[in-house]
Tab-separated table of C-alpha atoms in Angstrom:
chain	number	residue	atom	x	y	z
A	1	UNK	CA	0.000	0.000	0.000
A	2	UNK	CA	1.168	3.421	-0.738
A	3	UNK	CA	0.306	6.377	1.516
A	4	UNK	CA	-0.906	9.822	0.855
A	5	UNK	CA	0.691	10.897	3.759
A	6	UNK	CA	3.307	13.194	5.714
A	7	UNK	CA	6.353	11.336	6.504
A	8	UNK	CA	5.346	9.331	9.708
A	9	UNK	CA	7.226	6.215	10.807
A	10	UNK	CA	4.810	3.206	10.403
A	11	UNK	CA	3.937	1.391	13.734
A	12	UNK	CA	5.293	-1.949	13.626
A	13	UNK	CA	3.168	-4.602	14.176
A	14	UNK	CA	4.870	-7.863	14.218
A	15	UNK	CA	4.332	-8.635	17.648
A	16	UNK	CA	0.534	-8.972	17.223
A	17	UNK	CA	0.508	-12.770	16.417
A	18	UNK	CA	2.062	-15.093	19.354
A	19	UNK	CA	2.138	-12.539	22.147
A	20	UNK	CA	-0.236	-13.046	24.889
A	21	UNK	CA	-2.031	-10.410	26.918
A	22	UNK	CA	-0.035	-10.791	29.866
A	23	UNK	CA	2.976	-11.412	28.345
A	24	UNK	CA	3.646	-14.833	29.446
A	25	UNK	CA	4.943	-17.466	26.909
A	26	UNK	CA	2.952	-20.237	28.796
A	27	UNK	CA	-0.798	-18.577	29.046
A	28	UNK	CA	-2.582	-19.605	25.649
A	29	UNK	CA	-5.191	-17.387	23.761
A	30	UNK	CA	-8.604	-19.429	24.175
A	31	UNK	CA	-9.220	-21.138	20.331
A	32	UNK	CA	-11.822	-19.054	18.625
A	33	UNK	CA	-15.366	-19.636	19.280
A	34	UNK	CA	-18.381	-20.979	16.633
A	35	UNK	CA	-21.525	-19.264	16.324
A	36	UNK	CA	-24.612	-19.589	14.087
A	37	UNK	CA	-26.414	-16.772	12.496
A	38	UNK	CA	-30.407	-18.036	12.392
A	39	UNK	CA	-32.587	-16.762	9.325
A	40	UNK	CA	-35.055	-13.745	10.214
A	41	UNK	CA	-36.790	-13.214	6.933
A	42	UNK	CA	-36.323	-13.702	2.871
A	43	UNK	CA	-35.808	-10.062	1.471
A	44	UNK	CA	-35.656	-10.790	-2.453
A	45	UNK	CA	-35.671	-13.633	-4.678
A	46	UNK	CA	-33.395	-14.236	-7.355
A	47	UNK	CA	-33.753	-11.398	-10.666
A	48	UNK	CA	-35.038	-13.275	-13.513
A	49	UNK	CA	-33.695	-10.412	-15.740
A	50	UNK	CA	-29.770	-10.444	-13.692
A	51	UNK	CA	-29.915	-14.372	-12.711
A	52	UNK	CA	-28.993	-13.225	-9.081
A	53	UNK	CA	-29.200	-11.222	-5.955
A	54	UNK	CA	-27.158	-9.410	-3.560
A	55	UNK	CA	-27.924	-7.639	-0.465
A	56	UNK	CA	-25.331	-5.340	1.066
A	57	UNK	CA	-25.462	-1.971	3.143
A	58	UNK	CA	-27.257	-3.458	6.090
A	59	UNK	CA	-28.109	0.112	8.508
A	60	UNK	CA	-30.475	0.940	11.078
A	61	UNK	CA	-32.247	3.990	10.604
A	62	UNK	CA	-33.923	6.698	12.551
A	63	UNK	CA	-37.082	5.349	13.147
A	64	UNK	CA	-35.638	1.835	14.059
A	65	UNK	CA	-36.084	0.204	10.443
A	66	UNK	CA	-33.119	-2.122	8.692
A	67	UNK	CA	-32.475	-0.504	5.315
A	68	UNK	CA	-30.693	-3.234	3.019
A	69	UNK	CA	-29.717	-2.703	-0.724
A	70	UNK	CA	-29.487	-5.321	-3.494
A	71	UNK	CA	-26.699	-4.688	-5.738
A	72	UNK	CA	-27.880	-6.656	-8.665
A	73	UNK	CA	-31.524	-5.480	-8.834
A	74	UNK	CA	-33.055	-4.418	-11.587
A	75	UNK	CA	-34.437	-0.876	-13.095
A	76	UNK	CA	-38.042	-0.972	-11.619
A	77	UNK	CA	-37.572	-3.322	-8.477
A	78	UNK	CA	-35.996	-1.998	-5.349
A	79	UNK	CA	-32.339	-1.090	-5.006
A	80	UNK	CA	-33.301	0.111	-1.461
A	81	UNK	CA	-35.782	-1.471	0.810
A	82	UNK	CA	-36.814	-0.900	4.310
A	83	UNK	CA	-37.057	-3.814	6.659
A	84	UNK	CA	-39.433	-3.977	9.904
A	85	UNK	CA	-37.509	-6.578	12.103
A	86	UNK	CA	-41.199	-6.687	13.961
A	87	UNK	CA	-43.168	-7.428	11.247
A	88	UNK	CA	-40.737	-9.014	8.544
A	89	UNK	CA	-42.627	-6.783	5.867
A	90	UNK	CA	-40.292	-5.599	3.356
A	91	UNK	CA	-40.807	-2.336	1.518
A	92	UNK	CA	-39.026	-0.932	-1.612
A	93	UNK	CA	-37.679	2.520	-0.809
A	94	UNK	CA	-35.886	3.247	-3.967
A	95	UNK	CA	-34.860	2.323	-7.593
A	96	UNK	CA	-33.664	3.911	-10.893
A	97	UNK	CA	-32.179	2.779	-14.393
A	98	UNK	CA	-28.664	2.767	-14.019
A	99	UNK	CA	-26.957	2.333	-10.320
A	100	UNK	CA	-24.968	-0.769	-8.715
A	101	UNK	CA	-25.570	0.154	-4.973
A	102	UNK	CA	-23.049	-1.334	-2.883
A	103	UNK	CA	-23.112	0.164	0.370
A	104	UNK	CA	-25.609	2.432	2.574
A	105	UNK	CA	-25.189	4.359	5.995
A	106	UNK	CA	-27.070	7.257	8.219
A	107	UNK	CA	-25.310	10.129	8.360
A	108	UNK	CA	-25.971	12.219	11.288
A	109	UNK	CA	-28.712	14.528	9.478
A	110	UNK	CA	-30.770	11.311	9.143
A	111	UNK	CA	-30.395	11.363	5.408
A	112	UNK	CA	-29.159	8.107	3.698
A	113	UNK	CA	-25.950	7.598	1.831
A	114	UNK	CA	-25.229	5.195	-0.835
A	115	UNK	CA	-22.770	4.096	-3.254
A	116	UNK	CA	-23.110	3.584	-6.560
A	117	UNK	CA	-20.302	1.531	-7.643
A	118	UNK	CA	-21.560	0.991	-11.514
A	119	UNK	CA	-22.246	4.791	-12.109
A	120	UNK	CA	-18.717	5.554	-9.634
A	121	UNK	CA	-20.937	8.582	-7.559
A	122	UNK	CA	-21.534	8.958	-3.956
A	123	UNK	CA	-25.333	9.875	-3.170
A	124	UNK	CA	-27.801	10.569	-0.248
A	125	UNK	CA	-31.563	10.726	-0.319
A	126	UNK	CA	-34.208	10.582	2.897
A	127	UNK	CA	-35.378	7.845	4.283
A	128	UNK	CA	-38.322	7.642	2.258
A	129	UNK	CA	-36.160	7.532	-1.087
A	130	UNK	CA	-36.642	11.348	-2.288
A	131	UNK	CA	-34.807	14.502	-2.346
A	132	UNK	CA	-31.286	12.177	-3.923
A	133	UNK	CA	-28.554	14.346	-4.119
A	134	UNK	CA	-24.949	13.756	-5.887
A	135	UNK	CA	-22.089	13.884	-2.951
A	136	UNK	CA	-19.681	13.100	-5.292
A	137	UNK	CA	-19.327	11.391	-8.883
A	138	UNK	CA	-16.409	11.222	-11.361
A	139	UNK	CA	-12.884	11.389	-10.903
A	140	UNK	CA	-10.752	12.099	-8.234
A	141	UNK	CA	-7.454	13.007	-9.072
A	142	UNK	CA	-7.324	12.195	-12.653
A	143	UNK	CA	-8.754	8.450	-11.758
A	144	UNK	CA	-12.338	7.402	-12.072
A	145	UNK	CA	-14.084	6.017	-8.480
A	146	UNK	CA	-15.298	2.574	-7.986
A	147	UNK	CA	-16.790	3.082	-4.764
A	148	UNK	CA	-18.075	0.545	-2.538
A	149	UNK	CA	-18.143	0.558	1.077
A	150	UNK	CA	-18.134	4.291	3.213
A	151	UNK	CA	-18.234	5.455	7.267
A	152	UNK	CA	-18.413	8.687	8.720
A	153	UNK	CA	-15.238	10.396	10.481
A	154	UNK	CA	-15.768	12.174	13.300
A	155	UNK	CA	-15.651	15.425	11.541
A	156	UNK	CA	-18.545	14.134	9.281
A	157	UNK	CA	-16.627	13.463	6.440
A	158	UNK	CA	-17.443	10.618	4.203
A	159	UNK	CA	-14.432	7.840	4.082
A	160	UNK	CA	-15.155	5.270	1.074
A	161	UNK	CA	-13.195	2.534	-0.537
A	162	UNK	CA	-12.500	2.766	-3.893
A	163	UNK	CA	-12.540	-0.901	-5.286
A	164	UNK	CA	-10.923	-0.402	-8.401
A	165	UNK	CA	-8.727	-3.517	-9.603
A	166	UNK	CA	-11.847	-5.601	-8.327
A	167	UNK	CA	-12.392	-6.343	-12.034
A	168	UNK	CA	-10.157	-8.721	-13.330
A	169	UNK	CA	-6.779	-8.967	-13.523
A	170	UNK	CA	-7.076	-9.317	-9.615
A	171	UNK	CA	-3.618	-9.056	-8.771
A	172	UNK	CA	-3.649	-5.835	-9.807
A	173	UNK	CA	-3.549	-3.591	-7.031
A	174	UNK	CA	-5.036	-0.129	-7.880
A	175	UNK	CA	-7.725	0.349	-5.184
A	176	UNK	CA	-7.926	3.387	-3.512
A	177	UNK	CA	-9.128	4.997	0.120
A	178	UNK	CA	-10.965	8.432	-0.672
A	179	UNK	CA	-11.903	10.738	1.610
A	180	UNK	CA	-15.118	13.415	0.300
A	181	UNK	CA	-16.406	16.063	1.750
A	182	UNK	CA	-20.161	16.071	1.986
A	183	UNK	CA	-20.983	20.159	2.171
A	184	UNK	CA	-18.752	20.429	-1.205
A	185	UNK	CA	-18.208	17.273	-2.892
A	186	UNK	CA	-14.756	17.460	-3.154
A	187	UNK	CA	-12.384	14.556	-2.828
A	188	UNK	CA	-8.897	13.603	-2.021
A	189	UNK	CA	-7.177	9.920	-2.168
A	190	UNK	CA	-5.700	9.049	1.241
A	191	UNK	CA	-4.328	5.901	0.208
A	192	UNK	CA	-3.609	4.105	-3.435
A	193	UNK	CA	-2.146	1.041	-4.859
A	194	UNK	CA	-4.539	-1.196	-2.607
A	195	UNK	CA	-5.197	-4.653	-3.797
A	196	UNK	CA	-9.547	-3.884	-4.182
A	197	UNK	CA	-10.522	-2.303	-0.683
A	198	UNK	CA	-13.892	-3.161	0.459
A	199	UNK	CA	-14.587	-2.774	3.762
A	200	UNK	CA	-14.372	0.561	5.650
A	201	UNK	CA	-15.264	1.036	9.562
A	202	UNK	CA	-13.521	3.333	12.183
A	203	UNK	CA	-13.332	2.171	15.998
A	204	UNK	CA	-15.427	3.457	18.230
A	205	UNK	CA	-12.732	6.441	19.678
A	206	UNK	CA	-12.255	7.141	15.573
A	207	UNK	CA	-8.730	6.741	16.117
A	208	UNK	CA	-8.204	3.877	13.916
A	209	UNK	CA	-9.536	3.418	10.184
A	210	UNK	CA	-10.020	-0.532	8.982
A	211	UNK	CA	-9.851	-1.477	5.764
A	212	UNK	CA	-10.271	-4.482	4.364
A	213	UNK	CA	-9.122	-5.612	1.584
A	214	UNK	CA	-11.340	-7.771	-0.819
A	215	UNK	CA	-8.568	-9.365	-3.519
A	216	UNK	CA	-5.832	-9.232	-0.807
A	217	UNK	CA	-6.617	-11.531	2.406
A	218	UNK	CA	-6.179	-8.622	4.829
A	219	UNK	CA	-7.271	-5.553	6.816
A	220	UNK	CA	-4.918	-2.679	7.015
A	221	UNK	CA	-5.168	-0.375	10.558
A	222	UNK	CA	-4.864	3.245	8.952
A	223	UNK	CA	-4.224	6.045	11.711
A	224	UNK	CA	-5.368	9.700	10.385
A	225	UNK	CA	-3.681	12.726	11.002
A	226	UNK	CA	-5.630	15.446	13.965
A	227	UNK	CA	-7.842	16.473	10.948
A	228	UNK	CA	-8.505	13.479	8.849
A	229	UNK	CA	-7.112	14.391	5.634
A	230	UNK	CA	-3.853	12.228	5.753
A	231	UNK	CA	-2.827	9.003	7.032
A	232	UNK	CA	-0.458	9.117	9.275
A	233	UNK	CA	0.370	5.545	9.985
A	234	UNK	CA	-0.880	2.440	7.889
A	235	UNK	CA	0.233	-1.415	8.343
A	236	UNK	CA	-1.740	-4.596	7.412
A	237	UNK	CA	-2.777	-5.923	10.700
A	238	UNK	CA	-4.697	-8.996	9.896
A	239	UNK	CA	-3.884	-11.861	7.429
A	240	UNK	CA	-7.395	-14.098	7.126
A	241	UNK	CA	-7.137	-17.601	5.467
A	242	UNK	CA	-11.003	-17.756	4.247
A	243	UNK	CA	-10.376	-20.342	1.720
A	244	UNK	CA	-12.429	-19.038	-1.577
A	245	UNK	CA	-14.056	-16.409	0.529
A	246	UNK	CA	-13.115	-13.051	-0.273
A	247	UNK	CA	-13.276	-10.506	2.960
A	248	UNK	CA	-16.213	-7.960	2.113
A	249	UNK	CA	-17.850	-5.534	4.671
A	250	UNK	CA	-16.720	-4.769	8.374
A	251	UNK	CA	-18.641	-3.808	11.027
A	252	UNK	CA	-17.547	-2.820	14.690
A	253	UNK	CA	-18.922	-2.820	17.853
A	254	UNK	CA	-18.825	-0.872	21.186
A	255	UNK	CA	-15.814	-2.939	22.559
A	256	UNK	CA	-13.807	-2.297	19.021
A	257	UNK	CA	-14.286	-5.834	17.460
A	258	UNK	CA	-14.341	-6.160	14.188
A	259	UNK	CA	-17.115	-8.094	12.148
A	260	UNK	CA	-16.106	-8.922	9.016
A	261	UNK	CA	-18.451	-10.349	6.191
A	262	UNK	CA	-17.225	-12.839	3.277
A	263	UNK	CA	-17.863	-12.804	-0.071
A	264	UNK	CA	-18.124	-16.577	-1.778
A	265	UNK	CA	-18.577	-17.739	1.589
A	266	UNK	CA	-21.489	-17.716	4.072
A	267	UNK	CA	-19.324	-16.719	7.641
A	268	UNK	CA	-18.226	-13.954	9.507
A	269	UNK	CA	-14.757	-13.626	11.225
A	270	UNK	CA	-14.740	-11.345	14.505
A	271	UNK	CA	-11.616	-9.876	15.610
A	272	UNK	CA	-10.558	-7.903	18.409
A	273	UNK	CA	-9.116	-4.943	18.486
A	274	UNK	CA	-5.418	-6.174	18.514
A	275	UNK	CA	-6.630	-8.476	15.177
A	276	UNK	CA	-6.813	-11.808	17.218
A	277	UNK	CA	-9.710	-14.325	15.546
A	278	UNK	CA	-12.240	-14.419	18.352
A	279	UNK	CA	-15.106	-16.452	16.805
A	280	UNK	CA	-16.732	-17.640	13.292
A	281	UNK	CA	-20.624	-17.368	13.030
A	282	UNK	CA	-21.265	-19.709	10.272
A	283	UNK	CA	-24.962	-19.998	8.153
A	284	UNK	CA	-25.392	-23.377	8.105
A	285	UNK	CA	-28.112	-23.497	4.813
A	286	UNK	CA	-27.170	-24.714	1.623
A	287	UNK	CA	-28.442	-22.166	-1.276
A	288	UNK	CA	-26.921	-19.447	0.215
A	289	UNK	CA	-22.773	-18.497	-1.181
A	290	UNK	CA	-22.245	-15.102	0.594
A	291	UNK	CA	-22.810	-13.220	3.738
A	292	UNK	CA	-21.451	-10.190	2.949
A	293	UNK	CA	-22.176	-7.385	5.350
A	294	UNK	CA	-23.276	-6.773	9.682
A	295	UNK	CA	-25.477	-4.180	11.388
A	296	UNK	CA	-25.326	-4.402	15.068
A	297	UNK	CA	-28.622	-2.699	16.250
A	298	UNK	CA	-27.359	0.499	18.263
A	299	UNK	CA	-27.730	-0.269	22.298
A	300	UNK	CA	-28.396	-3.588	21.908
A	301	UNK	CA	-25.889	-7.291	20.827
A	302	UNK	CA	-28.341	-8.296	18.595
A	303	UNK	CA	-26.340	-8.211	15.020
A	304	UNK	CA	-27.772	-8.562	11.293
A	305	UNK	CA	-26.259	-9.825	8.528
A	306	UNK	CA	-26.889	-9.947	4.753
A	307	UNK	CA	-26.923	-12.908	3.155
A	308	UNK	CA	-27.559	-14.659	-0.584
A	309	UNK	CA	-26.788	-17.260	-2.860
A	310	UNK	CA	-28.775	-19.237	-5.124
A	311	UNK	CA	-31.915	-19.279	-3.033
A	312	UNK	CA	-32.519	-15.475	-2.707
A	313	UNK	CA	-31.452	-13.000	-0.406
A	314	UNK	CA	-32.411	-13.269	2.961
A	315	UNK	CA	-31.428	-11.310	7.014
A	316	UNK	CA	-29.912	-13.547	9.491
A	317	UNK	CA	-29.463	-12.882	13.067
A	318	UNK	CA	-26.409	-13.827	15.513
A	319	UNK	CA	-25.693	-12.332	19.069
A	320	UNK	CA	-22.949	-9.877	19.015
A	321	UNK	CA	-20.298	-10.431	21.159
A	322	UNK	CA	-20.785	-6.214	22.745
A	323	UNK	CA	-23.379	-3.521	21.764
A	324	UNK	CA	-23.788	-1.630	18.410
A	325	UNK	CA	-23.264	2.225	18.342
A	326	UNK	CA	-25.334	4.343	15.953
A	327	UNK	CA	-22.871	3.376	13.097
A	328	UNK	CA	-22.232	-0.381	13.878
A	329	UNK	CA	-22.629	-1.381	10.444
A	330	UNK	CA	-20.666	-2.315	7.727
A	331	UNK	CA	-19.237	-0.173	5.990
């Protein structure tokens, strides 16, 4: 990874794997714990006119509602629907022609941001689907955006991955982290020459910036500078071994863990904050290839993940292993 940064020493991190807590050769980590994430409700069946779908951007809104979007949908069917957990009704929120929505969060004006990762743009609309405004679209800095997953900084700025080089040839590593400014739209690349970033999550102090990274078996810790526009210090902290799974979303809790979602692969690793495997919550249904992204609801451990295959899309539920803040969801 290359950083768009002022010359700071990067943090070494090699004693994360075989150190214990204490220090002590002899005391063991405990092995990693198995959960099961139980299905809630079916949200779409498969597009007859795309032969799939995919439901990402799992967020809890204002008024307590699960907004999900399907990436693959169709013009005319919903690219954003509303979920009542109470009821397991499912509403369509929004569509249009064109997008590939790959992401969706509440910023703290209550509007809804999503990205569109076929038509490269950052938007937000309300709740309700109307009023959609362009945050940002096009290039930035000479390269066109792929964007797919974003969080809000503490300063309200919009962080987003840029998954370019998710297209084959994989191993080319041109994926970006862009940071946009929601009042004016303009944009900045933080870091470049990733191998297709995905997920994007702070922890809960916003001190530390996680990014997974889709193509390359890993999630870099990215430290920003006092006012967010640089990176300061950036090291992959976590090597995962998912197999054919490719690491999509991350979501974090109150505690710091990290939830990450797999594409090709129905599980979820969690990690804690020093990048040590804590458990694997499994979906243990055939039908069903990916579970790609976690919303913890805010206050409470009761987690929500997006998940689809060959059966349709559907919401599973898991206990998390602390509570969900107002933006415990993957970004």
């Amino acid at each position: 990874m290359r950083r768009r940064a002022i010359a700071v020493p990067v943090l070494l991190a090699g004693a994360l794997a075989g150190c214990t807590q204490a220090g002590d050769p002899a005391e063991e980590e405990a092995p990693p714990s198995v959960a099961t994430a139980e299905r809630v409700l079916q949200v779409t069946e498969v597009h007859e006119a795309t032969g799939m779908t995919l439901l990402e951007g799992p967020a809890f809104g204002p008024d307590g509602s699960l907004y999900v979007v399907d990436v693959t949908a169709p013009p005319g069917e919903g690219k954003v629907l509303r979920i009542d957990l109470d009821d397991e009704s499912v509403e369509p929120v929004w569509t249009d022609d064109s997008s590939a929505l790959t992401s969706a969060q509440f910023g703290a004006d209550g509007r809804l941001y999503v990205t569109d990762f076929l038509g490269g743009a950052v938007r937000s609309m309300t709740a309700d689907g109307e009023d959609v405004r362009e945050i940002a679209a096009g290039a930035v800095e000479g390269v066109p955006m792929q964007p797919d997953d974003l969080d809000f900084g503490a300063d309200g700025a919009l962080y987003v991955t840029d998954a370019a080089g998710a297209q084959d040839p994989y191993w080319e590593a041109s994926g970006r982290v862009v940071r946009v400014d929601p009042a004016t739209g303009s944009a900045s690349v933080l870091a470049d020459e990733l191998p297709s970033p995905n997920g994007i999550a702070f922890s809960p102090d916003h001190r530390e910036l996680w990014v997974s990274m889709n193509t390359g078996n890993r999630i870099d810790r990215l430290t920003l500078t006092g006012d967010g526009t640089e990176v300061a210090t950036a090291f992959p902290a976590i090597h995962a071994s998912p197999g054919i799974g490719q690491l999509d979303s991350i979501a974090v809790d109150a505690d710091g863990n990290l939830y990450v979602g797999l594409h090709s692969r129905p599980e979820i690793l969690v990690y804690d904050t020093a990048g040590a495997l804590l458990q694997t919550v499994t979906v243990a249904e055939s039908g069903l290839s990916s579970a790609t992204n976690i919303a913890i609801r805010p206050g409470t451990t009761e987690a929500f993940a997006t998940v689809s295959g060959s059966d349709g899309g559907f919401v599973h539920s898991f206990e998390a292993l602390a509570e969900g803040m107002p933006q415990s969801n993957g970004g």
